[in-house]
């Protein structure tokens, strides 16, 4: 059966997220190979407690529902801040969890198959014939693979820190397969075709570790190392040039935050105009208006 995260944005969130970090010493800079460091840390365990109540009519009828897709080795709780912001703006959102394929380590191809069912159910529930998608990191690749089927049910895709041309830090890793294969440079997920029915947007990080703007997570030492080793500018894990690798991508702006900190209120502000635009305007019309 289709499973969608029921912690919808239109509900009152009382979610407390506790990040339990095991064996953090594994990720310290034990060697100079930052590509191995990127994927060599212990499992992150998320414990959350939620109490939510669905309210089906909180959104504007002309505003499309938003599908939020998390990235590699994390889960839907990374969208908690955006869930609050979307609720405030009266927008229905679905921070999904993949149930029919591996959620944190599943391939973009398997996730794309499940997206077809998830989006179908969202359309049935909301009465809309399209959705907007926001994908962080690999979540953007999942959406691109889905869109390569020439579907007509996604108006806009906003990709935040997505390794659209891969990341050198994933080049030799075998951790969390098969997901890790999707963001190796040249991977099939990075080279799928454009869907002419959808507009593609990007938000990229250009992070300076000296400036902060990065939460204390197991990824932090890796992001600090990657900031030095990757082509600049980068967000610590993905080069900006990778995020913006296709000429049909529309740049919404750059953030001074690291990769794992790109779901803040600032990035929401960059994406908001696209998210709240009138759904009655067609993708062709919106494309013609874009400078």
PDB file of C-alpha atoms in Angstrom:
ATOM      1  CA  UNK A   1       0.000   0.000   0.000  1.00  0.00           C
ATOM      2  CA  UNK A   2       1.160   3.511  -0.655  1.00  0.00           C
ATOM      3  CA  UNK A   3       2.662   5.006   2.460  1.00  0.00           C
ATOM      4  CA  UNK A   4       3.051   8.751   2.907  1.00  0.00           C
ATOM      5  CA  UNK A   5       4.448  10.498   5.952  1.00  0.00           C
ATOM      6  CA  UNK A   6       1.352  11.706   7.735  1.00  0.00           C
ATOM      7  CA  UNK A   7       3.113  14.536   9.557  1.00  0.00           C
ATOM      8  CA  UNK A   8       1.602  17.059   7.178  1.00  0.00           C
ATOM      9  CA  UNK A   9       2.496  20.699   7.338  1.00  0.00           C
ATOM     10  CA  UNK A  10      -1.057  21.718   7.915  1.00  0.00           C
ATOM     11  CA  UNK A  11      -1.062  20.026  11.253  1.00  0.00           C
ATOM     12  CA  UNK A  12       0.225  21.482  14.487  1.00  0.00           C
ATOM     13  CA  UNK A  13       3.722  20.216  14.924  1.00  0.00           C
ATOM     14  CA  UNK A  14       4.904  19.237  18.343  1.00  0.00           C
ATOM     15  CA  UNK A  15       7.765  17.175  17.070  1.00  0.00           C
ATOM     16  CA  UNK A  16      10.938  16.827  19.041  1.00  0.00           C
ATOM     17  CA  UNK A  17      13.894  15.440  17.156  1.00  0.00           C
ATOM     18  CA  UNK A  18      16.742  13.804  18.986  1.00  0.00           C
ATOM     19  CA  UNK A  19      19.839  12.975  17.007  1.00  0.00           C
ATOM     20  CA  UNK A  20      21.716  10.077  18.488  1.00  0.00           C
ATOM     21  CA  UNK A  21      25.239   9.847  17.161  1.00  0.00           C
ATOM     22  CA  UNK A  22      27.066   6.554  17.529  1.00  0.00           C
ATOM     23  CA  UNK A  23      30.809   6.168  17.268  1.00  0.00           C
ATOM     24  CA  UNK A  24      31.433   9.683  16.047  1.00  0.00           C
ATOM     25  CA  UNK A  25      35.136   9.067  16.249  1.00  0.00           C
ATOM     26  CA  UNK A  26      34.871   7.008  13.078  1.00  0.00           C
ATOM     27  CA  UNK A  27      34.278  10.144  11.043  1.00  0.00           C
ATOM     28  CA  UNK A  28      37.223  12.159  12.351  1.00  0.00           C
ATOM     29  CA  UNK A  29      39.917  12.962   9.914  1.00  0.00           C
ATOM     30  CA  UNK A  30      41.797   9.734  10.190  1.00  0.00           C
ATOM     31  CA  UNK A  31      43.191   9.920   6.690  1.00  0.00           C
ATOM     32  CA  UNK A  32      43.527  12.374   3.843  1.00  0.00           C
ATOM     33  CA  UNK A  33      40.998  10.739   1.565  1.00  0.00           C
ATOM     34  CA  UNK A  34      37.935  12.947   2.035  1.00  0.00           C
ATOM     35  CA  UNK A  35      35.930  10.823  -0.379  1.00  0.00           C
ATOM     36  CA  UNK A  36      36.211   7.862   1.990  1.00  0.00           C
ATOM     37  CA  UNK A  37      35.527  10.108   5.008  1.00  0.00           C
ATOM     38  CA  UNK A  38      32.274  11.324   3.482  1.00  0.00           C
ATOM     39  CA  UNK A  39      30.620   7.943   3.725  1.00  0.00           C
ATOM     40  CA  UNK A  40      32.521   6.275   6.578  1.00  0.00           C
ATOM     41  CA  UNK A  41      30.698   7.418   9.683  1.00  0.00           C
ATOM     42  CA  UNK A  42      28.378   5.484  11.955  1.00  0.00           C
ATOM     43  CA  UNK A  43      24.672   5.297  11.493  1.00  0.00           C
ATOM     44  CA  UNK A  44      22.616   8.306  12.599  1.00  0.00           C
ATOM     45  CA  UNK A  45      19.534   7.324  14.549  1.00  0.00           C
ATOM     46  CA  UNK A  46      16.593   9.680  14.672  1.00  0.00           C
ATOM     47  CA  UNK A  47      14.011   9.414  17.426  1.00  0.00           C
ATOM     48  CA  UNK A  48      10.955  11.552  17.131  1.00  0.00           C
ATOM     49  CA  UNK A  49       7.714  11.990  18.942  1.00  0.00           C
ATOM     50  CA  UNK A  50       4.816  13.609  17.144  1.00  0.00           C
ATOM     51  CA  UNK A  51       1.208  14.411  17.794  1.00  0.00           C
ATOM     52  CA  UNK A  52      -0.534  15.803  14.738  1.00  0.00           C
ATOM     53  CA  UNK A  53      -4.068  16.420  13.550  1.00  0.00           C
ATOM     54  CA  UNK A  54      -4.915  16.671   9.841  1.00  0.00           C
ATOM     55  CA  UNK A  55      -6.811  19.718   8.594  1.00  0.00           C
ATOM     56  CA  UNK A  56      -7.772  19.137   4.987  1.00  0.00           C
ATOM     57  CA  UNK A  57      -8.804  22.612   3.872  1.00  0.00           C
ATOM     58  CA  UNK A  58      -5.993  24.878   5.119  1.00  0.00           C
ATOM     59  CA  UNK A  59      -4.386  25.650   1.771  1.00  0.00           C
ATOM     60  CA  UNK A  60      -5.292  28.125  -0.922  1.00  0.00           C
ATOM     61  CA  UNK A  61      -7.081  26.318  -3.741  1.00  0.00           C
ATOM     62  CA  UNK A  62      -4.766  27.870  -6.331  1.00  0.00           C
ATOM     63  CA  UNK A  63      -1.583  26.879  -4.500  1.00  0.00           C
ATOM     64  CA  UNK A  64      -0.154  23.491  -5.356  1.00  0.00           C
ATOM     65  CA  UNK A  65       0.700  20.926  -2.680  1.00  0.00           C
ATOM     66  CA  UNK A  66       4.415  20.569  -1.998  1.00  0.00           C
ATOM     67  CA  UNK A  67       6.221  17.248  -1.912  1.00  0.00           C
ATOM     68  CA  UNK A  68       9.412  17.388   0.209  1.00  0.00           C
ATOM     69  CA  UNK A  69      12.038  14.732  -0.585  1.00  0.00           C
ATOM     70  CA  UNK A  70      14.954  14.251   1.792  1.00  0.00           C
ATOM     71  CA  UNK A  71      18.451  13.158   0.841  1.00  0.00           C
ATOM     72  CA  UNK A  72      20.940  10.387   1.500  1.00  0.00           C
ATOM     73  CA  UNK A  73      21.122   8.697   4.930  1.00  0.00           C
ATOM     74  CA  UNK A  74      18.573  11.008   6.565  1.00  0.00           C
ATOM     75  CA  UNK A  75      14.793  11.041   6.829  1.00  0.00           C
ATOM     76  CA  UNK A  76      11.779  13.313   6.582  1.00  0.00           C
ATOM     77  CA  UNK A  77      12.553  15.069   9.877  1.00  0.00           C
ATOM     78  CA  UNK A  78      15.095  17.260   8.076  1.00  0.00           C
ATOM     79  CA  UNK A  79      12.103  19.253   6.797  1.00  0.00           C
ATOM     80  CA  UNK A  80      10.735  20.190  10.226  1.00  0.00           C
ATOM     81  CA  UNK A  81      11.635  23.873   9.830  1.00  0.00           C
ATOM     82  CA  UNK A  82      10.095  24.053   6.381  1.00  0.00           C
ATOM     83  CA  UNK A  83       6.988  22.296   7.653  1.00  0.00           C
ATOM     84  CA  UNK A  84       6.464  25.141  10.125  1.00  0.00           C
ATOM     85  CA  UNK A  85       7.047  27.783   7.453  1.00  0.00           C
ATOM     86  CA  UNK A  86       4.735  26.142   4.928  1.00  0.00           C
ATOM     87  CA  UNK A  87       2.028  25.787   7.533  1.00  0.00           C
ATOM     88  CA  UNK A  88       2.349  29.479   8.306  1.00  0.00           C
ATOM     89  CA  UNK A  89       1.826  30.262   4.626  1.00  0.00           C
ATOM     90  CA  UNK A  90      -1.178  27.915   4.397  1.00  0.00           C
ATOM     91  CA  UNK A  91       0.431  25.461   2.001  1.00  0.00           C
ATOM     92  CA  UNK A  92      -0.251  21.737   2.117  1.00  0.00           C
ATOM     93  CA  UNK A  93       3.025  19.777   2.191  1.00  0.00           C
ATOM     94  CA  UNK A  94       4.071  16.153   2.357  1.00  0.00           C
ATOM     95  CA  UNK A  95       7.527  15.373   3.778  1.00  0.00           C
ATOM     96  CA  UNK A  96       7.533  11.826   2.484  1.00  0.00           C
ATOM     97  CA  UNK A  97       9.170   8.642   3.647  1.00  0.00           C
ATOM     98  CA  UNK A  98       9.765   5.908   1.074  1.00  0.00           C
ATOM     99  CA  UNK A  99       8.179   2.663   2.252  1.00  0.00           C
ATOM    100  CA  UNK A 100       8.340   0.372  -0.754  1.00  0.00           C
ATOM    101  CA  UNK A 101      12.077   0.906  -1.248  1.00  0.00           C
ATOM    102  CA  UNK A 102      14.950   1.632   1.118  1.00  0.00           C
ATOM    103  CA  UNK A 103      14.228   5.122   2.439  1.00  0.00           C
ATOM    104  CA  UNK A 104      17.741   6.301   3.327  1.00  0.00           C
ATOM    105  CA  UNK A 105      19.861   4.173   0.970  1.00  0.00           C
ATOM    106  CA  UNK A 106      17.486   3.436  -1.893  1.00  0.00           C
ATOM    107  CA  UNK A 107      18.388   4.157  -5.500  1.00  0.00           C
ATOM    108  CA  UNK A 108      16.928   7.096  -7.382  1.00  0.00           C
ATOM    109  CA  UNK A 109      15.348   4.648  -9.835  1.00  0.00           C
ATOM    110  CA  UNK A 110      13.492   2.774  -7.079  1.00  0.00           C
ATOM    111  CA  UNK A 111      12.443   5.991  -5.365  1.00  0.00           C
ATOM    112  CA  UNK A 112      11.163   7.350  -8.675  1.00  0.00           C
ATOM    113  CA  UNK A 113       8.854   4.339  -9.061  1.00  0.00           C
ATOM    114  CA  UNK A 114       7.362   5.016  -5.658  1.00  0.00           C
ATOM    115  CA  UNK A 115       7.051   8.734  -6.398  1.00  0.00           C
ATOM    116  CA  UNK A 116       4.605   7.910  -9.167  1.00  0.00           C
ATOM    117  CA  UNK A 117       2.224   6.333  -6.664  1.00  0.00           C
ATOM    118  CA  UNK A 118       2.786   8.977  -3.998  1.00  0.00           C
ATOM    119  CA  UNK A 119       2.083  11.859  -6.353  1.00  0.00           C
ATOM    120  CA  UNK A 120      -1.030  10.097  -7.628  1.00  0.00           C
ATOM    121  CA  UNK A 121      -2.387   9.823  -4.114  1.00  0.00           C
ATOM    122  CA  UNK A 122      -1.578  13.468  -3.333  1.00  0.00           C
ATOM    123  CA  UNK A 123      -3.467  14.577  -6.431  1.00  0.00           C
ATOM    124  CA  UNK A 124      -6.447  12.469  -5.435  1.00  0.00           C
ATOM    125  CA  UNK A 125      -6.417  13.846  -1.905  1.00  0.00           C
ATOM    126  CA  UNK A 126      -5.988  17.518  -2.797  1.00  0.00           C
ATOM    127  CA  UNK A 127      -7.958  17.655  -6.034  1.00  0.00           C
ATOM    128  CA  UNK A 128      -5.002  19.231  -7.810  1.00  0.00           C
ATOM    129  CA  UNK A 129      -3.629  17.853 -11.059  1.00  0.00           C
ATOM    130  CA  UNK A 130      -0.061  18.935 -10.331  1.00  0.00           C
ATOM    131  CA  UNK A 131       2.347  19.194  -7.406  1.00  0.00           C
ATOM    132  CA  UNK A 132       5.525  21.107  -6.642  1.00  0.00           C
ATOM    133  CA  UNK A 133       8.570  19.158  -5.499  1.00  0.00           C
ATOM    134  CA  UNK A 134      11.420  20.361  -3.302  1.00  0.00           C
ATOM    135  CA  UNK A 135      14.327  17.941  -3.056  1.00  0.00           C
ATOM    136  CA  UNK A 136      17.397  18.300  -0.879  1.00  0.00           C
ATOM    137  CA  UNK A 137      20.603  16.652  -2.104  1.00  0.00           C
ATOM    138  CA  UNK A 138      19.793  13.201  -3.533  1.00  0.00           C
ATOM    139  CA  UNK A 139      16.092  13.982  -3.218  1.00  0.00           C
ATOM    140  CA  UNK A 140      16.525  16.224  -6.239  1.00  0.00           C
ATOM    141  CA  UNK A 141      18.003  13.330  -8.225  1.00  0.00           C
ATOM    142  CA  UNK A 142      15.085  11.095  -7.222  1.00  0.00           C
ATOM    143  CA  UNK A 143      12.726  13.704  -8.636  1.00  0.00           C
ATOM    144  CA  UNK A 144      14.749  14.169 -11.843  1.00  0.00           C
ATOM    145  CA  UNK A 145      14.625  10.425 -12.537  1.00  0.00           C
ATOM    146  CA  UNK A 146      10.856  10.454 -12.005  1.00  0.00           C
ATOM    147  CA  UNK A 147      10.474  13.442 -14.345  1.00  0.00           C
ATOM    148  CA  UNK A 148      12.491  11.711 -17.063  1.00  0.00           C
ATOM    149  CA  UNK A 149       9.355   9.633 -17.742  1.00  0.00           C
ATOM    150  CA  UNK A 150       7.836  12.791 -19.264  1.00  0.00           C
ATOM    151  CA  UNK A 151       5.141  13.020 -16.626  1.00  0.00           C
ATOM    152  CA  UNK A 152       2.912  16.106 -16.638  1.00  0.00           C
ATOM    153  CA  UNK A 153       2.045  16.254 -12.955  1.00  0.00           C
ATOM    154  CA  UNK A 154       4.971  18.291 -11.555  1.00  0.00           C
ATOM    155  CA  UNK A 155       4.840  22.046 -12.141  1.00  0.00           C
ATOM    156  CA  UNK A 156       8.127  22.978 -10.478  1.00  0.00           C
ATOM    157  CA  UNK A 157      11.126  21.128  -9.091  1.00  0.00           C
ATOM    158  CA  UNK A 158      13.372  22.997  -6.650  1.00  0.00           C
ATOM    159  CA  UNK A 159      16.681  21.231  -6.043  1.00  0.00           C
ATOM    160  CA  UNK A 160      18.653  22.296  -2.961  1.00  0.00           C
ATOM    161  CA  UNK A 161      22.303  21.266  -2.896  1.00  0.00           C
ATOM    162  CA  UNK A 162      21.551  18.475  -5.386  1.00  0.00           C
ATOM    163  CA  UNK A 163      24.665  16.852  -6.921  1.00  0.00           C
ATOM    164  CA  UNK A 164      23.292  17.127 -10.438  1.00  0.00           C
ATOM    165  CA  UNK A 165      26.708  16.332 -11.917  1.00  0.00           C
ATOM    166  CA  UNK A 166      27.743  14.121  -9.009  1.00  0.00           C
ATOM    167  CA  UNK A 167      30.187  14.693  -6.169  1.00  0.00           C
ATOM    168  CA  UNK A 168      33.815  13.535  -6.202  1.00  0.00           C
ATOM    169  CA  UNK A 169      33.394  12.611  -2.540  1.00  0.00           C
ATOM    170  CA  UNK A 170      31.174   9.682  -3.556  1.00  0.00           C
ATOM    171  CA  UNK A 171      33.540   8.379  -6.197  1.00  0.00           C
ATOM    172  CA  UNK A 172      34.930   5.326  -4.405  1.00  0.00           C
ATOM    173  CA  UNK A 173      32.454   4.779  -1.583  1.00  0.00           C
ATOM    174  CA  UNK A 174      30.417   1.611  -1.050  1.00  0.00           C
ATOM    175  CA  UNK A 175      28.593   2.887   2.039  1.00  0.00           C
ATOM    176  CA  UNK A 176      24.788   3.036   1.933  1.00  0.00           C
ATOM    177  CA  UNK A 177      24.418   1.394  -1.437  1.00  0.00           C
ATOM    178  CA  UNK A 178      22.836   1.670  -3.899  1.00  0.00           C
ATOM    179  CA  UNK A 179      22.067   5.308  -3.076  1.00  0.00           C
ATOM    180  CA  UNK A 180      25.720   6.313  -3.066  1.00  0.00           C
ATOM    181  CA  UNK A 181      26.098   5.215  -6.695  1.00  0.00           C
ATOM    182  CA  UNK A 182      23.609   7.862  -7.823  1.00  0.00           C
ATOM    183  CA  UNK A 183      25.877  10.788  -7.027  1.00  0.00           C
ATOM    184  CA  UNK A 184      29.060   9.577  -8.500  1.00  0.00           C
ATOM    185  CA  UNK A 185      30.097  11.786 -11.424  1.00  0.00           C
ATOM    186  CA  UNK A 186      28.625  10.332 -14.594  1.00  0.00           C
ATOM    187  CA  UNK A 187      26.009   8.225 -12.811  1.00  0.00           C
ATOM    188  CA  UNK A 188      22.819   7.588 -14.837  1.00  0.00           C
ATOM    189  CA  UNK A 189      20.736   9.530 -12.291  1.00  0.00           C
ATOM    190  CA  UNK A 190      22.766  12.672 -13.026  1.00  0.00           C
ATOM    191  CA  UNK A 191      22.298  12.419 -16.799  1.00  0.00           C
ATOM    192  CA  UNK A 192      18.561  11.942 -17.217  1.00  0.00           C
ATOM    193  CA  UNK A 193      16.755  14.058 -19.765  1.00  0.00           C
ATOM    194  CA  UNK A 194      14.810  17.238 -19.106  1.00  0.00           C
ATOM    195  CA  UNK A 195      11.032  17.103 -18.766  1.00  0.00           C
ATOM    196  CA  UNK A 196       9.576  19.985 -20.832  1.00  0.00           C
ATOM    197  CA  UNK A 197       6.447  20.047 -18.665  1.00  0.00           C
ATOM    198  CA  UNK A 198       8.359  21.058 -15.528  1.00  0.00           C
ATOM    199  CA  UNK A 199      10.488  24.041 -14.530  1.00  0.00           C
ATOM    200  CA  UNK A 200      13.750  23.182 -12.784  1.00  0.00           C
ATOM    201  CA  UNK A 201      15.214  25.462 -10.107  1.00  0.00           C
ATOM    202  CA  UNK A 202      18.355  25.279  -7.990  1.00  0.00           C
ATOM    203  CA  UNK A 203      19.598  26.640  -4.682  1.00  0.00           C
ATOM    204  CA  UNK A 204      23.292  26.051  -4.024  1.00  0.00           C
ATOM    205  CA  UNK A 205      25.617  26.583  -1.089  1.00  0.00           C
ATOM    206  CA  UNK A 206      28.873  28.502  -1.217  1.00  0.00           C
ATOM    207  CA  UNK A 207      30.119  27.867   2.269  1.00  0.00           C
ATOM    208  CA  UNK A 208      33.115  29.223   4.148  1.00  0.00           C
ATOM    209  CA  UNK A 209      33.807  27.123   7.283  1.00  0.00           C
ATOM    210  CA  UNK A 210      35.259  30.184   8.992  1.00  0.00           C
ATOM    211  CA  UNK A 211      31.864  31.850   8.835  1.00  0.00           C
ATOM    212  CA  UNK A 212      30.018  29.061  10.665  1.00  0.00           C
ATOM    213  CA  UNK A 213      26.525  28.537   9.253  1.00  0.00           C
ATOM    214  CA  UNK A 214      26.689  24.813   9.845  1.00  0.00           C
ATOM    215  CA  UNK A 215      25.059  22.737  12.558  1.00  0.00           C
ATOM    216  CA  UNK A 216      27.020  20.330  14.697  1.00  0.00           C
ATOM    217  CA  UNK A 217      26.244  17.007  12.999  1.00  0.00           C
ATOM    218  CA  UNK A 218      28.264  13.884  12.177  1.00  0.00           C
ATOM    219  CA  UNK A 219      28.755  15.386   8.720  1.00  0.00           C
ATOM    220  CA  UNK A 220      30.532  18.498   9.972  1.00  0.00           C
ATOM    221  CA  UNK A 221      34.143  17.202   9.875  1.00  0.00           C
ATOM    222  CA  UNK A 222      33.488  15.881   6.392  1.00  0.00           C
ATOM    223  CA  UNK A 223      32.029  19.161   5.238  1.00  0.00           C
ATOM    224  CA  UNK A 224      35.012  21.007   6.646  1.00  0.00           C
ATOM    225  CA  UNK A 225      37.348  18.677   4.788  1.00  0.00           C
ATOM    226  CA  UNK A 226      35.305  18.785   1.601  1.00  0.00           C
ATOM    227  CA  UNK A 227      35.272  22.557   1.646  1.00  0.00           C
ATOM    228  CA  UNK A 228      39.019  22.491   1.066  1.00  0.00           C
ATOM    229  CA  UNK A 229      39.191  19.507  -1.291  1.00  0.00           C
ATOM    230  CA  UNK A 230      36.259  20.107  -3.635  1.00  0.00           C
ATOM    231  CA  UNK A 231      36.203  22.618  -6.511  1.00  0.00           C
ATOM    232  CA  UNK A 232      35.206  25.995  -5.121  1.00  0.00           C
ATOM    233  CA  UNK A 233      32.694  27.304  -4.384  1.00  0.00           C
ATOM    234  CA  UNK A 234      31.001  24.383  -2.675  1.00  0.00           C
ATOM    235  CA  UNK A 235      28.809  23.586   0.319  1.00  0.00           C
ATOM    236  CA  UNK A 236      31.290  21.159   1.861  1.00  0.00           C
ATOM    237  CA  UNK A 237      29.872  18.100   0.090  1.00  0.00           C
ATOM    238  CA  UNK A 238      28.710  19.251  -3.355  1.00  0.00           C
ATOM    239  CA  UNK A 239      30.370  21.781  -5.697  1.00  0.00           C
ATOM    240  CA  UNK A 240      28.161  24.674  -6.756  1.00  0.00           C
ATOM    241  CA  UNK A 241      29.022  23.836 -10.372  1.00  0.00           C
ATOM    242  CA  UNK A 242      27.454  20.397  -9.908  1.00  0.00           C
ATOM    243  CA  UNK A 243      24.214  21.806  -8.531  1.00  0.00           C
ATOM    244  CA  UNK A 244      23.911  24.202 -11.484  1.00  0.00           C
ATOM    245  CA  UNK A 245      25.277  21.835 -14.124  1.00  0.00           C
ATOM    246  CA  UNK A 246      22.478  22.096 -16.715  1.00  0.00           C
ATOM    247  CA  UNK A 247      21.700  25.206 -18.725  1.00  0.00           C
ATOM    248  CA  UNK A 248      17.943  24.733 -18.298  1.00  0.00           C
ATOM    249  CA  UNK A 249      18.222  24.998 -14.504  1.00  0.00           C
ATOM    250  CA  UNK A 250      17.073  28.340 -13.112  1.00  0.00           C
ATOM    251  CA  UNK A 251      19.189  29.647 -10.238  1.00  0.00           C
ATOM    252  CA  UNK A 252      17.110  30.921  -7.312  1.00  0.00           C
ATOM    253  CA  UNK A 253      20.136  32.040  -5.313  1.00  0.00           C
ATOM    254  CA  UNK A 254      23.092  30.950  -3.234  1.00  0.00           C
ATOM    255  CA  UNK A 255      23.334  30.293   0.483  1.00  0.00           C
ATOM    256  CA  UNK A 256      26.287  30.789   2.799  1.00  0.00           C
ATOM    257  CA  UNK A 257      25.363  27.614   4.696  1.00  0.00           C
ATOM    258  CA  UNK A 258      26.919  24.160   4.533  1.00  0.00           C
ATOM    259  CA  UNK A 259      25.199  21.251   2.789  1.00  0.00           C
ATOM    260  CA  UNK A 260      23.398  19.917   5.856  1.00  0.00           C
ATOM    261  CA  UNK A 261      22.172  23.394   6.815  1.00  0.00           C
ATOM    262  CA  UNK A 262      20.436  24.225   3.528  1.00  0.00           C
ATOM    263  CA  UNK A 263      16.883  23.717   4.805  1.00  0.00           C
ATOM    264  CA  UNK A 264      16.702  26.885   6.875  1.00  0.00           C
ATOM    265  CA  UNK A 265      14.358  29.845   6.702  1.00  0.00           C
ATOM    266  CA  UNK A 266      16.786  31.606   4.360  1.00  0.00           C
ATOM    267  CA  UNK A 267      16.547  28.926   1.672  1.00  0.00           C
ATOM    268  CA  UNK A 268      12.792  28.817   2.143  1.00  0.00           C
ATOM    269  CA  UNK A 269      12.731  32.512   1.352  1.00  0.00           C
ATOM    270  CA  UNK A 270      14.597  31.875  -1.891  1.00  0.00           C
ATOM    271  CA  UNK A 271      12.094  29.196  -2.899  1.00  0.00           C
ATOM    272  CA  UNK A 272       8.892  30.768  -1.632  1.00  0.00           C
ATOM    273  CA  UNK A 273       7.876  32.706  -4.743  1.00  0.00           C
ATOM    274  CA  UNK A 274       7.963  29.519  -6.811  1.00  0.00           C
ATOM    275  CA  UNK A 275       6.100  27.503  -4.184  1.00  0.00           C
ATOM    276  CA  UNK A 276       3.224  29.952  -3.767  1.00  0.00           C
ATOM    277  CA  UNK A 277       2.723  30.896  -7.420  1.00  0.00           C
ATOM    278  CA  UNK A 278      -0.738  30.435  -8.895  1.00  0.00           C
ATOM    279  CA  UNK A 279      -1.276  26.857 -10.041  1.00  0.00           C
ATOM    280  CA  UNK A 280      -3.675  28.018 -12.742  1.00  0.00           C
ATOM    281  CA  UNK A 281      -0.751  29.291 -14.791  1.00  0.00           C
ATOM    282  CA  UNK A 282       0.665  26.650 -17.099  1.00  0.00           C
ATOM    283  CA  UNK A 283       4.273  25.535 -17.150  1.00  0.00           C
ATOM    284  CA  UNK A 284       4.660  26.950 -20.679  1.00  0.00           C
ATOM    285  CA  UNK A 285       3.377  30.354 -19.594  1.00  0.00           C
ATOM    286  CA  UNK A 286       5.713  30.453 -16.627  1.00  0.00           C
ATOM    287  CA  UNK A 287       8.667  29.405 -18.758  1.00  0.00           C
ATOM    288  CA  UNK A 288       7.978  32.207 -21.236  1.00  0.00           C
ATOM    289  CA  UNK A 289       7.949  34.743 -18.411  1.00  0.00           C
ATOM    290  CA  UNK A 290      11.314  33.633 -17.047  1.00  0.00           C
ATOM    291  CA  UNK A 291      14.116  35.988 -18.178  1.00  0.00           C
TER     292      UNK A 291
END
